Amino acid sequence: MGCRLDILTLMDSVCSGRHSCDISVTTILDSLDDDSLPCLSQLRGYMEASYSCVRVVVGPTASCTSPEQHVGLTTSGATSGYLANIVTEATSHGSLVCPWVLQAPSGQSIKITLHDFSVASRDLSDYIDGIPRICHVLAVIKEDSIKSSETICASDSRTKWVYTSVSNEMEIRIVSKNKNSYFLLEYEVSGCPDLPAPPFGWVERVDNSAILGCNRTKQSWQLTCKAGQWIGKSYNCTPDAASSSDNANRTLLGIFTGSQWAAIVIILAIAITLGLVIFLVGLMYLRRKRHQRQHAEATLAAEGLQVPDYYSATFRENPHQGYPKTMSTGSDGYSGSTENDYYRTWQLQRHPAGGRPPCSLPQTSAHGHITDHHEVVEHIYESPKFDRKEMGLIQMNETGNNNSDPLAPRGHTQYFELDPEEVHMHH
C-alpha cells in the first residue's frame, strides 16, 4: 500500500553502537507523532529491520591504567576493524592514558571513518557545510611523523570519512564523556606495502607506482598499486648459473652501496698519495747524495787533486778490470812527463799536494852531456793499494858518498808500479 516509515535514526539512538538492545514496536509507534505516520490508524503496524554485528577491538586486560598497557594493533593480518567508545568507557583501553596504536606495513596508510549514532539527538542547525560551530570532541589522532594532531568532532551525518594517515602508524585516543553518545571508528589499511628490491636489483617508488630494475643489466619494469595489490609483470635479476662467472664483475656493482664506493675511493686516494710522497722523498734523497758527491769532487779539483779511477765504486766491485795507466794532477803540466807512471804513488803516500817527487832520470848539462853522479837509488816495487809509510831520504853530498848506515836508503827514492794484469800473467 506504500505505507511505511524509515526509523533508522530512532533505532540508532536506542540500539546502534551497543552490545545488545530490546525494543517493542508499540513503544516506537507511541514515540512518533500522529502527523508523521503515513498509514491509516486502522492498519496494524509492524517493524522490519536488518542489522549486523561487527567485532570490535578489546583490550587484553579488564582495565588499563598506564601508557605501558596500550594495545598495539598490527594490521598485517586484518586490513580493517572497529574501535568502539563503549569499550573505552568500560576498560579505559583507547583512552588518553592508554591509546590505541595502529601500525600497518611500511608504505601503506590508515584511513579512519566515523560511524556516529547520535546524530538524531543533535541540533543540525549548528552545522554549516558539515562543520560544527562548536566541536564536540570524540577522539584525537596523533602521528609521530607530524607534529600536529587531528581532532575528530561529532558529525552531522551518520557515516563520514575523517582522517587518512601520512605514515603507516598512528595513535587514537577516545575522549568522549557523553554517556548517551555511541559511535564507532572504523580503520582500514589502504595502499600497497613497499616492495623489497629484487636480488641483484633495485626499486624506486613514487606514490602508487614502483619501478624495479636489475644492477647487472639495464632492464627495468613498472608496477601499479590497485586495491592494495601490485599489478604488473615482474622479472628475475638473479644471474643464471651458466653466466654467473661472466657476470661476476658486473654483479659486484650492486653489492656496494654509494657510501661504500665513496669509502673505497677515499682509501685508494690515500694510498696513491702516500706512494707519491714516498717517491718524492726518495728522489730528493738521491739528488742530495749526487749533489754531495759533485761538491766533494769540485773541492778536490780546486785543491789540484783528482780522485784516481781505481778508487771508484766500480773498481771496488770488479777489481779485475785492472789499474789505470796514467794519472794527471790538474794544471801542473806533468801529463806528458815520463814520471807520471809513478807520480801517483808519490801522491797516494800523503805527500803535500804541491810537492813533486825528485827527478829519477839522469840530468843533461847545457852542452848535451849527461851528468851521472852514480847516485844510489832505492827501488821500491809496490801496488797502488800499498800505502807506504813516509821514509826519510838521505841526501847525497857532492861526492855521492854518505857515511850513514849502509842499510839506509841512499839518494832519491825511485818508485815503480806493478801492473796487476802483468803480474797475473806471469803467475
Tab-separated table of C-alpha atoms in Angstrom:
chain	number	residue	atom	x	y	z
A	1	MET	CA	0.000	0.000	0.000
A	2	GLY	CA	3.020	2.319	0.112
A	3	CYS	CA	2.592	2.931	3.763
A	4	ARG	CA	5.949	2.850	5.559
A	5	LEU	CA	8.369	4.966	7.575
A	6	ASP	CA	12.190	4.927	7.913
A	7	ILE	CA	13.076	4.865	11.598
A	8	LEU	CA	16.861	4.307	11.301
A	9	THR	CA	17.795	7.398	13.329
A	10	LEU	CA	15.414	6.267	16.032
A	11	MET	CA	16.947	2.812	16.148
A	12	ASP	CA	20.464	4.332	16.249
A	13	SER	CA	19.550	6.207	19.393
A	14	VAL	CA	18.421	3.066	21.192
A	15	CYS	CA	20.361	0.161	19.612
A	16	SER	CA	23.327	1.079	17.390
A	17	GLY	CA	26.781	1.027	18.962
A	18	ARG	CA	25.681	-1.195	21.834
A	19	HIS	CA	26.288	-4.802	22.668
A	20	SER	CA	22.516	-5.506	22.570
A	21	CYS	CA	19.149	-3.740	22.655
A	22	ASP	CA	15.475	-4.528	23.411
A	23	ILE	CA	12.649	-2.511	21.871
A	24	SER	CA	8.960	-3.034	21.067
A	25	VAL	CA	7.035	-1.806	18.066
A	26	THR	CA	4.389	-0.251	20.292
A	27	THR	CA	6.993	1.864	22.013
A	28	ILE	CA	8.283	3.086	18.674
A	29	LEU	CA	4.790	3.957	17.434
A	30	ASP	CA	3.979	5.788	20.619
A	31	SER	CA	7.130	7.877	20.253
A	32	LEU	CA	6.097	9.044	16.800
A	33	ASP	CA	3.725	11.901	16.108
A	34	ASP	CA	0.449	11.055	14.520
A	35	ASP	CA	1.170	13.511	11.739
A	36	SER	CA	4.353	11.654	10.863
A	37	LEU	CA	2.574	8.337	10.439
A	38	PRO	CA	1.738	7.764	6.767
A	39	CYS	CA	-0.566	4.853	7.439
A	40	LEU	CA	-4.183	4.808	8.491
A	41	SER	CA	-4.866	4.260	12.132
A	42	GLN	CA	-6.997	1.241	11.298
A	43	LEU	CA	-3.952	-0.577	9.998
A	44	ARG	CA	-1.832	-2.655	12.275
A	45	GLY	CA	1.755	-1.569	12.413
A	46	TYR	CA	4.824	-3.802	12.336
A	47	MET	CA	8.611	-3.279	12.023
A	48	GLU	CA	11.016	-4.841	9.579
A	49	ALA	CA	14.730	-4.427	10.311
A	50	SER	CA	18.036	-5.810	9.181
A	51	TYR	CA	21.208	-5.483	11.193
A	52	SER	CA	24.715	-6.835	11.512
A	53	CYS	CA	27.003	-7.399	14.445
A	54	VAL	CA	30.622	-6.291	13.991
A	55	ARG	CA	33.601	-7.369	16.023
A	56	VAL	CA	35.306	-4.521	17.856
A	57	VAL	CA	38.782	-4.371	19.365
A	58	VAL	CA	39.009	-5.103	23.085
A	59	GLY	CA	41.977	-4.848	25.410
A	60	PRO	CA	43.900	-7.838	26.765
A	61	THR	CA	43.091	-6.858	30.338
A	62	ALA	CA	39.985	-5.790	32.183
A	63	SER	CA	41.340	-2.257	32.618
A	64	CYS	CA	44.248	-0.057	31.584
A	65	THR	CA	45.890	2.444	33.929
A	66	SER	CA	49.306	3.254	32.359
A	67	PRO	CA	50.691	4.035	28.888
A	68	GLU	CA	52.739	0.838	29.019
A	69	GLN	CA	49.468	-1.092	28.719
A	70	HIS	CA	48.494	0.398	25.363
A	71	VAL	CA	47.314	-2.021	22.708
A	72	GLY	CA	49.305	-2.237	19.501
A	73	LEU	CA	47.234	-3.356	16.538
A	74	THR	CA	49.211	-4.808	13.640
A	75	THR	CA	47.037	-4.793	10.572
A	76	SER	CA	49.146	-7.217	8.545
A	77	GLY	CA	46.584	-9.960	9.141
A	78	ALA	CA	43.375	-7.877	9.015
A	79	THR	CA	43.019	-4.869	6.750
A	80	SER	CA	40.128	-3.297	8.693
A	81	GLY	CA	38.496	-3.200	12.115
A	82	TYR	CA	36.386	-1.177	14.559
A	83	LEU	CA	37.078	0.786	17.723
A	84	ALA	CA	34.044	1.414	19.965
A	85	ASN	CA	33.736	4.142	22.568
A	86	ILE	CA	31.690	1.775	24.721
A	87	VAL	CA	34.828	-0.391	25.212
A	88	THR	CA	36.897	2.622	26.222
A	89	GLU	CA	34.261	3.696	28.758
A	90	ALA	CA	34.272	0.225	30.302
A	91	THR	CA	38.027	-0.640	30.312
A	92	SER	CA	39.930	2.644	29.609
A	93	HIS	CA	41.641	0.948	26.645
A	94	GLY	CA	41.910	3.597	23.937
A	95	SER	CA	41.681	6.468	26.424
A	96	LEU	CA	44.051	9.409	26.863
A	97	VAL	CA	46.187	7.278	29.183
A	98	CYS	CA	46.134	4.071	27.132
A	99	PRO	CA	45.727	4.976	23.438
A	100	TRP	CA	45.101	2.566	20.615
A	101	VAL	CA	48.238	2.210	18.473
A	102	LEU	CA	47.608	1.171	14.879
A	103	GLN	CA	50.509	0.051	12.700
A	104	ALA	CA	50.356	-1.050	9.069
A	105	PRO	CA	53.151	-2.409	6.845
A	106	SER	CA	55.631	0.157	5.576
A	107	GLY	CA	54.341	2.042	2.568
A	108	GLN	CA	50.670	1.737	3.474
A	109	SER	CA	48.393	4.283	5.147
A	110	ILE	CA	45.417	4.000	7.515
A	111	LYS	CA	42.020	5.518	6.756
A	112	ILE	CA	39.584	6.386	9.592
A	113	THR	CA	35.796	6.556	9.113
A	114	LEU	CA	33.387	7.795	11.808
A	115	HIS	CA	30.065	5.990	12.378
A	116	ASP	CA	28.134	8.408	14.584
A	117	PHE	CA	24.889	7.010	16.034
A	118	SER	CA	23.871	10.155	17.947
A	119	VAL	CA	23.073	12.431	15.031
A	120	ALA	CA	19.319	12.425	15.815
A	121	SER	CA	19.940	13.913	19.240
A	122	ARG	CA	21.848	16.940	17.876
A	123	ASP	CA	20.691	20.254	16.559
A	124	LEU	CA	21.766	20.156	12.935
A	125	SER	CA	21.384	23.914	12.666
A	126	ASP	CA	24.721	24.189	14.478
A	127	TYR	CA	26.490	22.797	11.364
A	128	ILE	CA	27.464	24.849	8.358
A	129	ASP	CA	28.561	22.770	5.370
A	130	GLY	CA	29.224	19.864	7.717
A	131	ILE	CA	31.446	21.927	10.037
A	132	PRO	CA	30.124	22.442	13.582
A	133	ARG	CA	30.221	25.824	15.229
A	134	ILE	CA	31.195	24.093	18.446
A	135	CYS	CA	33.266	20.902	18.236
A	136	HIS	CA	32.042	18.079	20.430
A	137	VAL	CA	35.311	16.143	20.616
A	138	LEU	CA	35.018	12.411	20.098
A	139	ALA	CA	38.671	11.397	19.523
A	140	VAL	CA	42.202	12.719	18.884
A	141	ILE	CA	44.579	11.188	16.316
A	142	LYS	CA	48.361	11.636	16.541
A	143	GLU	CA	51.212	10.549	14.248
A	144	ASP	CA	54.910	10.554	15.154
A	145	SER	CA	55.880	11.698	11.664
A	146	ILE	CA	53.999	15.004	12.038
A	147	LYS	CA	53.912	17.433	14.957
A	148	SER	CA	50.227	18.362	14.896
A	149	SER	CA	47.294	16.165	15.887
A	150	GLU	CA	43.831	15.775	14.353
A	151	THR	CA	40.660	16.289	16.396
A	152	ILE	CA	37.562	14.271	15.472
A	153	CYS	CA	34.332	16.168	16.153
A	154	ALA	CA	30.747	14.944	16.302
A	155	SER	CA	29.292	14.859	12.806
A	156	ASP	CA	26.065	15.954	11.175
A	157	SER	CA	25.940	12.707	9.180
A	158	ARG	CA	25.785	9.097	10.267
A	159	THR	CA	28.873	7.912	8.323
A	160	LYS	CA	31.767	10.185	7.407
A	161	TRP	CA	35.416	9.836	6.456
A	162	VAL	CA	37.501	11.868	8.925
A	163	TYR	CA	41.233	11.098	8.506
A	164	THR	CA	43.927	9.330	6.450
A	165	SER	CA	47.377	8.865	7.933
A	166	VAL	CA	50.540	10.206	6.367
A	167	SER	CA	52.653	7.343	7.686
A	168	ASN	CA	51.900	3.734	8.455
A	169	GLU	CA	51.414	4.267	12.208
A	170	MET	CA	49.063	6.345	14.384
A	171	GLU	CA	47.672	6.709	17.910
A	172	ILE	CA	43.941	7.092	18.613
A	173	ARG	CA	42.614	8.470	21.926
A	174	ILE	CA	38.857	8.390	22.511
A	175	VAL	CA	37.851	11.319	24.749
A	176	SER	CA	34.014	11.343	24.571
A	177	LYS	CA	32.453	11.812	28.012
A	178	ASN	CA	28.834	11.806	26.911
A	179	LYS	CA	27.278	8.628	28.255
A	180	ASN	CA	24.415	8.831	25.764
A	181	SER	CA	26.707	9.146	22.725
A	182	TYR	CA	27.688	5.998	20.855
A	183	PHE	CA	29.979	5.755	17.860
A	184	LEU	CA	32.456	3.511	16.101
A	185	LEU	CA	35.794	4.397	14.484
A	186	GLU	CA	36.439	2.129	11.516
A	187	TYR	CA	40.071	1.782	10.439
A	188	GLU	CA	41.105	0.432	7.066
A	189	VAL	CA	44.528	-0.080	5.586
A	190	SER	CA	44.891	1.492	2.171
A	191	GLY	CA	47.582	1.465	-0.461
A	192	CYS	CA	50.234	-1.148	-1.181
A	193	PRO	CA	53.170	-2.093	1.029
A	194	ASP	CA	56.672	-1.161	-0.056
A	195	LEU	CA	58.255	-3.665	-2.388
A	196	PRO	CA	61.623	-5.141	-1.448
A	197	ALA	CA	64.370	-4.794	-4.018
A	198	PRO	CA	64.805	-7.975	-6.063
A	199	PRO	CA	68.064	-9.924	-5.636
A	200	PHE	CA	70.813	-8.140	-7.563
A	201	GLY	CA	68.345	-5.326	-8.305
A	202	TRP	CA	66.843	-2.051	-7.095
A	203	VAL	CA	63.415	-0.458	-6.552
A	204	GLU	CA	62.058	3.099	-6.576
A	205	ARG	CA	58.519	4.047	-5.515
A	206	VAL	CA	56.512	7.189	-6.295
A	207	ASP	CA	53.016	7.170	-4.742
A	208	ASN	CA	51.145	4.231	-6.300
A	209	SER	CA	53.807	3.361	-8.878
A	210	ALA	CA	57.006	1.390	-8.412
A	211	ILE	CA	59.922	0.927	-10.806
A	212	LEU	CA	62.206	-2.074	-10.384
A	213	GLY	CA	65.419	-2.867	-12.232
A	214	CYS	CA	68.500	-5.080	-12.346
A	215	ASN	CA	72.000	-3.945	-11.429
A	216	ARG	CA	73.855	-6.073	-13.980
A	217	THR	CA	71.653	-5.027	-16.895
A	218	LYS	CA	69.607	-2.016	-17.941
A	219	GLN	CA	66.384	-3.992	-17.681
A	220	SER	CA	63.586	-2.332	-15.630
A	221	TRP	CA	59.824	-2.697	-15.239
A	222	GLN	CA	56.922	-0.822	-13.621
A	223	LEU	CA	54.198	-1.982	-11.230
A	224	THR	CA	50.975	-0.160	-10.282
A	225	CYS	CA	49.140	-0.334	-6.952
A	226	LYS	CA	45.440	-1.178	-7.273
A	227	ALA	CA	43.152	-2.176	-4.381
A	228	GLY	CA	46.096	-2.916	-2.136
A	229	GLN	CA	47.855	-5.125	-4.700
A	230	TRP	CA	50.787	-4.501	-7.051
A	231	ILE	CA	49.735	-5.127	-10.628
A	232	GLY	CA	52.270	-5.816	-13.370
A	233	LYS	CA	54.818	-8.311	-14.636
A	234	SER	CA	57.925	-8.974	-12.573
A	235	TYR	CA	61.310	-10.161	-13.775
A	236	ASN	CA	64.182	-12.071	-12.214
A	237	CYS	CA	67.533	-10.327	-11.787
A	238	THR	CA	69.359	-13.389	-10.430
A	239	PRO	CA	72.196	-14.323	-12.836
A	240	ASP	CA	71.939	-17.717	-14.494
A	241	ALA	CA	74.246	-20.458	-13.319
A	242	ALA	CA	75.853	-20.687	-16.760
A	243	SER	CA	76.614	-16.982	-16.966
A	244	SER	CA	77.322	-16.340	-13.305
A	245	SER	CA	81.080	-16.383	-13.817
A	246	ASP	CA	80.836	-13.939	-16.744
A	247	ASN	CA	78.687	-11.564	-14.768
A	248	ALA	CA	80.691	-11.772	-11.538
A	249	ASN	CA	82.399	-8.441	-12.072
A	250	ARG	CA	79.195	-6.697	-13.060
A	251	THR	CA	77.234	-8.034	-10.105
A	252	LEU	CA	79.836	-6.551	-7.778
A	253	LEU	CA	78.481	-3.146	-8.714
A	254	GLY	CA	75.253	-3.995	-6.958
A	255	ILE	CA	76.927	-5.313	-3.811
A	256	PHE	CA	78.385	-2.000	-2.675
A	257	THR	CA	76.243	0.953	-1.738
A	258	GLY	CA	77.039	4.551	-2.565
A	259	SER	CA	78.727	5.171	0.799
A	260	GLN	CA	80.850	2.025	0.437
A	261	TRP	CA	82.021	3.124	-3.018
A	262	ALA	CA	82.934	6.521	-1.525
A	263	ALA	CA	84.998	4.798	1.191
A	264	ILE	CA	86.826	2.718	-1.436
A	265	VAL	CA	87.658	5.835	-3.464
A	266	ILE	CA	88.977	7.602	-0.347
A	267	ILE	CA	91.202	4.628	0.559
A	268	LEU	CA	92.624	4.478	-2.971
A	269	ALA	CA	93.295	8.224	-2.929
A	270	ILE	CA	95.168	7.933	0.385
A	271	ALA	CA	97.259	5.010	-0.928
A	272	ILE	CA	98.186	6.906	-4.103
A	273	THR	CA	99.095	9.999	-2.088
A	274	LEU	CA	101.348	8.025	0.262
A	275	GLY	CA	103.070	6.330	-2.674
A	276	LEU	CA	103.693	9.705	-4.330
A	277	VAL	CA	105.118	11.154	-1.102
A	278	ILE	CA	107.490	8.186	-0.696
A	279	PHE	CA	108.617	8.544	-4.322
A	280	LEU	CA	109.314	12.272	-3.925
A	281	VAL	CA	111.237	11.739	-0.670
A	282	GLY	CA	113.395	9.068	-2.326
A	283	LEU	CA	114.015	11.315	-5.330
A	284	MET	CA	115.073	14.201	-3.076
A	285	TYR	CA	117.404	11.872	-1.177
A	286	LEU	CA	119.129	10.700	-4.393
A	287	ARG	CA	119.515	14.258	-5.650
A	288	ARG	CA	121.033	15.294	-2.341
A	289	LYS	CA	123.549	12.426	-2.434
A	290	ARG	CA	124.503	13.329	-6.009
A	291	HIS	CA	124.936	16.978	-5.025
A	292	GLN	CA	127.213	15.993	-2.127
A	293	ARG	CA	129.326	13.843	-4.442
A	294	GLN	CA	129.663	16.643	-7.006
A	295	HIS	CA	130.622	19.070	-4.232
A	296	ALA	CA	133.331	16.690	-2.983
A	297	GLU	CA	134.767	16.265	-6.484
A	298	ALA	CA	134.761	20.036	-7.003
A	299	THR	CA	136.624	20.509	-3.712
A	300	LEU	CA	139.333	18.033	-4.712
A	301	ALA	CA	139.672	19.650	-8.131
A	302	ALA	CA	140.119	23.063	-6.503
A	303	GLU	CA	142.997	21.645	-4.428
A	304	GLY	CA	144.744	20.331	-7.548
A	305	LEU	CA	143.957	16.660	-6.958
A	306	GLN	CA	141.871	14.143	-8.759
A	307	VAL	CA	140.495	11.010	-7.232
A	308	PRO	CA	142.044	8.003	-9.010
A	309	ASP	CA	139.713	5.954	-11.115
A	310	TYR	CA	140.641	2.768	-9.298
A	311	TYR	CA	139.285	4.281	-6.071
A	312	SER	CA	135.797	4.393	-7.539
A	313	ALA	CA	132.939	2.091	-6.642
A	314	THR	CA	133.319	0.319	-9.995
A	315	PHE	CA	136.816	-0.830	-9.163
A	316	ARG	CA	135.828	-1.998	-5.704
A	317	GLU	CA	133.027	-4.073	-7.190
A	318	ASN	CA	135.184	-5.570	-10.012
A	319	PRO	CA	138.881	-5.288	-9.162
A	320	HIS	CA	139.958	-7.476	-12.127
A	321	GLN	CA	139.337	-4.646	-14.560
A	322	GLY	CA	142.907	-3.525	-13.995
A	323	TYR	CA	144.571	-0.390	-12.803
A	324	PRO	CA	144.714	2.842	-14.722
A	325	LYS	CA	147.889	3.583	-16.567
A	326	THR	CA	148.130	7.336	-16.040
A	327	MET	CA	147.071	9.948	-13.590
A	328	SER	CA	147.030	13.711	-14.091
A	329	THR	CA	147.360	16.411	-11.473
A	330	GLY	CA	145.270	19.182	-13.000
A	331	SER	CA	147.218	22.278	-14.049
A	332	ASP	CA	150.722	21.239	-13.008
A	333	GLY	CA	151.583	20.385	-16.605
A	334	TYR	CA	153.018	16.913	-15.946
A	335	SER	CA	150.550	14.972	-18.047
A	336	GLY	CA	153.156	14.368	-20.738
A	337	SER	CA	156.034	13.603	-18.380
A	338	THR	CA	157.515	10.158	-18.146
A	339	GLU	CA	157.380	10.350	-14.398
A	340	ASN	CA	153.556	10.265	-14.399
A	341	ASP	CA	153.757	6.478	-14.271
A	342	TYR	CA	154.921	6.642	-10.682
A	343	TYR	CA	153.987	10.147	-9.633
A	344	ARG	CA	150.600	8.899	-8.445
A	345	THR	CA	152.377	6.671	-5.954
A	346	TRP	CA	154.027	9.768	-4.520
A	347	GLN	CA	150.623	11.414	-4.126
A	348	LEU	CA	148.997	8.385	-2.553
A	349	GLN	CA	151.697	8.327	0.117
A	350	ARG	CA	150.215	11.551	1.525
A	351	HIS	CA	152.886	13.979	0.324
A	352	PRO	CA	151.809	17.608	0.031
A	353	ALA	CA	149.639	18.305	-2.967
A	354	GLY	CA	152.104	20.776	-4.398
A	355	GLY	CA	155.135	18.532	-3.934
A	356	ARG	CA	156.740	16.534	-6.690
A	357	PRO	CA	158.992	13.515	-6.473
A	358	PRO	CA	162.656	14.137	-7.195
A	359	CYS	CA	163.801	13.505	-10.715
A	360	SER	CA	164.922	9.915	-11.213
A	361	LEU	CA	166.388	10.331	-14.704
A	362	PRO	CA	169.980	11.353	-15.448
A	363	GLN	CA	170.378	15.091	-15.769
A	364	THR	CA	171.695	16.570	-19.034
A	365	SER	CA	174.052	19.589	-18.987
A	366	ALA	CA	173.765	22.603	-21.208
A	367	HIS	CA	176.363	21.088	-23.619
A	368	GLY	CA	174.304	17.939	-24.085
A	369	HIS	CA	176.478	15.780	-21.782
A	370	ILE	CA	174.819	13.536	-19.300
A	371	THR	CA	175.926	14.150	-15.790
A	372	ASP	CA	175.834	10.953	-13.826
A	373	HIS	CA	176.624	11.214	-10.132
A	374	HIS	CA	176.205	7.464	-9.721
A	375	GLU	CA	173.521	8.024	-7.154
A	376	VAL	CA	172.409	5.065	-5.203
A	377	VAL	CA	168.693	4.801	-5.882
A	378	GLU	CA	166.386	2.786	-3.750
A	379	HIS	CA	163.937	0.794	-5.841
A	380	ILE	CA	160.625	0.080	-4.231
A	381	TYR	CA	158.102	-2.052	-6.051
A	382	GLU	CA	154.610	-1.658	-4.823
A	383	SER	CA	150.988	-1.805	-5.821
A	384	PRO	CA	148.692	1.233	-5.828
A	385	LYS	CA	146.844	-0.404	-2.939
A	386	PHE	CA	150.005	-0.329	-0.862
A	387	ASP	CA	150.032	2.653	1.483
A	388	ARG	CA	153.757	3.200	2.028
A	389	LYS	CA	154.798	4.938	5.165
A	390	GLU	CA	156.927	8.016	4.988
A	391	MET	CA	160.597	7.277	4.661
A	392	GLY	CA	163.273	9.846	5.296
A	393	LEU	CA	165.522	10.440	2.355
A	394	ILE	CA	169.228	10.718	2.989
A	395	GLN	CA	170.631	13.486	0.888
A	396	MET	CA	173.789	12.784	-1.016
A	397	ASN	CA	176.826	15.029	-0.707
A	398	GLU	CA	178.595	16.414	-3.637
A	399	THR	CA	180.818	13.364	-3.968
A	400	GLY	CA	177.885	10.987	-3.836
A	401	ASN	CA	179.114	9.380	-0.613
A	402	ASN	CA	177.371	9.093	2.684
A	403	ASN	CA	178.739	7.888	5.932
A	404	SER	CA	175.416	6.896	7.386
A	405	ASP	CA	174.040	3.467	7.932
A	406	PRO	CA	174.728	1.369	4.871
A	407	LEU	CA	171.305	-0.233	5.176
A	408	ALA	CA	169.546	3.102	4.934
A	409	PRO	CA	168.208	4.185	1.546
A	410	ARG	CA	170.658	6.225	-0.464
A	411	GLY	CA	169.838	9.229	-2.592
A	412	HIS	CA	166.444	9.716	-4.143
A	413	THR	CA	163.820	7.017	-3.862
A	414	GLN	CA	162.552	5.758	-7.154
A	415	TYR	CA	159.074	4.217	-7.376
A	416	PHE	CA	157.877	1.618	-9.791
A	417	GLU	CA	154.300	0.445	-10.110
A	418	LEU	CA	153.454	-3.174	-10.655
A	419	ASP	CA	150.772	-3.761	-13.200
A	420	PRO	CA	148.313	-6.275	-11.677
A	421	GLU	CA	147.494	-7.720	-15.097
A	422	GLU	CA	151.145	-8.445	-15.924
A	423	VAL	CA	151.752	-9.968	-12.512
A	424	HIS	CA	148.746	-12.191	-13.016
A	425	MET	CA	150.032	-13.266	-16.448
A	426	HIS	CA	153.468	-14.217	-15.057
A	427	HIS	CA	151.868	-16.300	-12.368
